Amino acid sequence: MTDQIVLRGIEVWARHGVYAEERRRGQRFLVDVVADVDLSPAGTSDDLAATVDYGELARAVHDRVAGERWDLIERVAERVAELVLGDRRVRAVEVTVHKPQAPMPVTVADVAVVVRRFR
């Protein structure tokens, strides 16, 4: 399948992190989601019900990332992937979680993890 719904840069303030200060203060995360979905039913019908509503998906991803607390962004990415695959129309998903203010021993522009999950 080559059809995809792509959401880039879902911005979330959350309290994920290994260090107590990260969990106490919180920080900005960015989440990208690429969902493999057959878009032909929506493409032929022009009916929102025939596809994944990306507005609702973005809100659900935001709420999950903001509403949970995990040490590792690997776990955050896994939870988002589980959420997206909860829609049976989604055959596969790629989730990238960016943590641009991650505490690091040297300056880096971004830290991110990418998970790919398939049905």
PDB file of C-alpha atoms in Angstrom:
ATOM      1  CA  MET A   1       0.000   0.000   0.000  1.00  0.00           C
ATOM      2  CA  THR A   2       1.356   3.409  -0.869  1.00  0.00           C
ATOM      3  CA  ASP A   3      -1.385   5.724   0.435  1.00  0.00           C
ATOM      4  CA  GLN A   4      -0.520   7.629   3.578  1.00  0.00           C
ATOM      5  CA  ILE A   5      -1.856  10.213   5.969  1.00  0.00           C
ATOM      6  CA  VAL A   6       1.021  12.295   7.301  1.00  0.00           C
ATOM      7  CA  LEU A   7       0.965  14.527  10.366  1.00  0.00           C
ATOM      8  CA  ARG A   8       4.203  16.394  11.104  1.00  0.00           C
ATOM      9  CA  GLY A   9       5.092  18.374  14.183  1.00  0.00           C
ATOM     10  CA  ILE A  10       2.191  17.737  16.557  1.00  0.00           C
ATOM     11  CA  GLU A  11       3.356  19.965  19.401  1.00  0.00           C
ATOM     12  CA  VAL A  12       2.832  18.736  22.955  1.00  0.00           C
ATOM     13  CA  TRP A  13       3.906  20.005  26.358  1.00  0.00           C
ATOM     14  CA  ALA A  14       4.480  16.916  28.500  1.00  0.00           C
ATOM     15  CA  ARG A  15       6.408  15.532  31.449  1.00  0.00           C
ATOM     16  CA  HIS A  16       8.292  12.559  30.014  1.00  0.00           C
ATOM     17  CA  GLY A  17      11.871  11.934  31.043  1.00  0.00           C
ATOM     18  CA  VAL A  18      14.265   9.902  33.120  1.00  0.00           C
ATOM     19  CA  TYR A  19      15.273  12.842  35.307  1.00  0.00           C
ATOM     20  CA  ALA A  20      13.074  14.219  38.082  1.00  0.00           C
ATOM     21  CA  GLU A  21      13.540  17.784  36.800  1.00  0.00           C
ATOM     22  CA  GLU A  22      12.146  16.806  33.375  1.00  0.00           C
ATOM     23  CA  ARG A  23       9.098  15.255  34.972  1.00  0.00           C
ATOM     24  CA  ARG A  24       8.597  18.215  37.295  1.00  0.00           C
ATOM     25  CA  ARG A  25       9.017  21.064  34.776  1.00  0.00           C
ATOM     26  CA  GLY A  26       7.889  19.382  31.576  1.00  0.00           C
ATOM     27  CA  GLN A  27       9.095  20.249  28.117  1.00  0.00           C
ATOM     28  CA  ARG A  28       8.110  20.500  24.469  1.00  0.00           C
ATOM     29  CA  PHE A  29       7.803  17.370  22.339  1.00  0.00           C
ATOM     30  CA  LEU A  30       7.027  17.096  18.633  1.00  0.00           C
ATOM     31  CA  VAL A  31       5.354  14.009  17.201  1.00  0.00           C
ATOM     32  CA  ASP A  32       5.206  12.923  13.568  1.00  0.00           C
ATOM     33  CA  VAL A  33       2.781  10.221  12.421  1.00  0.00           C
ATOM     34  CA  VAL A  34       2.739   8.491   9.040  1.00  0.00           C
ATOM     35  CA  ALA A  35      -0.219   6.101   8.738  1.00  0.00           C
ATOM     36  CA  ASP A  36      -0.592   3.676   5.835  1.00  0.00           C
ATOM     37  CA  VAL A  37      -4.261   3.782   4.881  1.00  0.00           C
ATOM     38  CA  ASP A  38      -6.142   2.913   1.705  1.00  0.00           C
ATOM     39  CA  LEU A  39      -7.351   6.357   0.636  1.00  0.00           C
ATOM     40  CA  SER A  40      -9.239   5.180  -2.446  1.00  0.00           C
ATOM     41  CA  PRO A  41     -12.650   4.943  -0.705  1.00  0.00           C
ATOM     42  CA  ALA A  42     -12.399   8.598   0.360  1.00  0.00           C
ATOM     43  CA  GLY A  43     -10.861   9.592  -2.948  1.00  0.00           C
ATOM     44  CA  THR A  44     -13.801   8.243  -4.889  1.00  0.00           C
ATOM     45  CA  SER A  45     -16.604   9.146  -2.464  1.00  0.00           C
ATOM     46  CA  ASP A  46     -15.346  12.500  -1.116  1.00  0.00           C
ATOM     47  CA  ASP A  47     -16.752  11.350   2.246  1.00  0.00           C
ATOM     48  CA  LEU A  48     -14.877  12.038   5.484  1.00  0.00           C
ATOM     49  CA  ALA A  49     -16.358   8.878   7.004  1.00  0.00           C
ATOM     50  CA  ALA A  50     -14.436   6.859   4.392  1.00  0.00           C
ATOM     51  CA  THR A  51     -11.044   7.869   5.764  1.00  0.00           C
ATOM     52  CA  VAL A  52      -9.163   8.580   8.975  1.00  0.00           C
ATOM     53  CA  ASP A  53     -10.081  12.056  10.203  1.00  0.00           C
ATOM     54  CA  TYR A  54      -6.633  13.580  10.622  1.00  0.00           C
ATOM     55  CA  GLY A  55      -7.947  16.367  12.854  1.00  0.00           C
ATOM     56  CA  GLU A  56      -9.320  13.818  15.302  1.00  0.00           C
ATOM     57  CA  LEU A  57      -6.126  11.761  14.978  1.00  0.00           C
ATOM     58  CA  ALA A  58      -3.931  14.774  15.766  1.00  0.00           C
ATOM     59  CA  ARG A  59      -6.045  15.576  18.837  1.00  0.00           C
ATOM     60  CA  ALA A  60      -5.910  11.956  20.051  1.00  0.00           C
ATOM     61  CA  VAL A  61      -2.128  11.812  19.634  1.00  0.00           C
ATOM     62  CA  HIS A  62      -1.727  15.126  21.438  1.00  0.00           C
ATOM     63  CA  ASP A  63      -3.946  14.044  24.311  1.00  0.00           C
ATOM     64  CA  ARG A  64      -2.188  10.704  24.736  1.00  0.00           C
ATOM     65  CA  VAL A  65       1.287  12.247  24.800  1.00  0.00           C
ATOM     66  CA  ALA A  66       0.190  15.066  27.134  1.00  0.00           C
ATOM     67  CA  GLY A  67      -1.869  12.838  29.403  1.00  0.00           C
ATOM     68  CA  GLU A  68       0.642  10.108  30.182  1.00  0.00           C
ATOM     69  CA  ARG A  69       4.057  10.099  31.862  1.00  0.00           C
ATOM     70  CA  TRP A  70       6.892   7.826  30.798  1.00  0.00           C
ATOM     71  CA  ASP A  71      10.631   7.807  31.349  1.00  0.00           C
ATOM     72  CA  LEU A  72      11.587   7.011  27.758  1.00  0.00           C
ATOM     73  CA  ILE A  73      10.438   8.561  24.509  1.00  0.00           C
ATOM     74  CA  GLU A  74      10.625   5.037  23.106  1.00  0.00           C
ATOM     75  CA  ARG A  75       7.612   4.234  25.285  1.00  0.00           C
ATOM     76  CA  VAL A  76       5.856   7.431  24.196  1.00  0.00           C
ATOM     77  CA  ALA A  77       6.327   6.419  20.542  1.00  0.00           C
ATOM     78  CA  GLU A  78       5.019   2.916  21.241  1.00  0.00           C
ATOM     79  CA  ARG A  79       1.884   4.276  22.927  1.00  0.00           C
ATOM     80  CA  VAL A  80       1.199   6.568  19.962  1.00  0.00           C
ATOM     81  CA  ALA A  81       1.671   3.672  17.533  1.00  0.00           C
ATOM     82  CA  GLU A  82      -0.804   1.573  19.540  1.00  0.00           C
ATOM     83  CA  LEU A  83      -3.316   4.416  19.386  1.00  0.00           C
ATOM     84  CA  VAL A  84      -3.021   4.862  15.623  1.00  0.00           C
ATOM     85  CA  LEU A  85      -3.257   1.120  14.954  1.00  0.00           C
ATOM     86  CA  GLY A  86      -6.452   1.104  17.010  1.00  0.00           C
ATOM     87  CA  ASP A  87      -8.182   2.207  13.806  1.00  0.00           C
ATOM     88  CA  ARG A  88      -8.553  -1.011  11.794  1.00  0.00           C
ATOM     89  CA  ARG A  89      -8.172   0.901   8.518  1.00  0.00           C
ATOM     90  CA  VAL A  90      -4.544   1.698   9.391  1.00  0.00           C
ATOM     91  CA  ARG A  91      -2.264  -1.075   8.117  1.00  0.00           C
ATOM     92  CA  ALA A  92       1.032   0.338   9.362  1.00  0.00           C
ATOM     93  CA  VAL A  93       2.314   3.384  11.196  1.00  0.00           C
ATOM     94  CA  GLU A  94       5.574   5.208  11.652  1.00  0.00           C
ATOM     95  CA  VAL A  95       5.851   7.425  14.711  1.00  0.00           C
ATOM     96  CA  THR A  96       8.697   9.831  15.407  1.00  0.00           C
ATOM     97  CA  VAL A  97       8.922  11.496  18.803  1.00  0.00           C
ATOM     98  CA  HIS A  98      11.262  14.493  18.950  1.00  0.00           C
ATOM     99  CA  LYS A  99      12.622  15.771  22.247  1.00  0.00           C
ATOM    100  CA  PRO A 100      14.477  18.944  21.219  1.00  0.00           C
ATOM    101  CA  GLN A 101      15.304  20.066  24.765  1.00  0.00           C
ATOM    102  CA  ALA A 102      16.588  16.687  25.943  1.00  0.00           C
ATOM    103  CA  PRO A 103      19.309  17.064  28.572  1.00  0.00           C
ATOM    104  CA  MET A 104      22.498  16.124  26.725  1.00  0.00           C
ATOM    105  CA  PRO A 105      26.216  16.341  27.573  1.00  0.00           C
ATOM    106  CA  VAL A 106      26.850  18.195  24.276  1.00  0.00           C
ATOM    107  CA  THR A 107      24.731  20.520  22.151  1.00  0.00           C
ATOM    108  CA  VAL A 108      22.414  18.722  19.727  1.00  0.00           C
ATOM    109  CA  ALA A 109      19.650  20.191  17.573  1.00  0.00           C
ATOM    110  CA  ASP A 110      17.221  17.349  18.250  1.00  0.00           C
ATOM    111  CA  VAL A 111      16.866  13.929  19.778  1.00  0.00           C
ATOM    112  CA  ALA A 112      14.248  11.627  18.278  1.00  0.00           C
ATOM    113  CA  VAL A 113      13.172   8.015  18.145  1.00  0.00           C
ATOM    114  CA  VAL A 114      11.306   6.355  15.291  1.00  0.00           C
ATOM    115  CA  VAL A 115       9.145   3.259  15.600  1.00  0.00           C
ATOM    116  CA  ARG A 116       7.424   1.391  12.770  1.00  0.00           C
ATOM    117  CA  ARG A 117       4.578  -0.965  13.560  1.00  0.00           C
ATOM    118  CA  PHE A 118       2.544  -3.143  11.235  1.00  0.00           C
ATOM    119  CA  ARG A 119      -0.742  -4.940  11.516  1.00  0.00           C
TER     120      ARG A 119
END
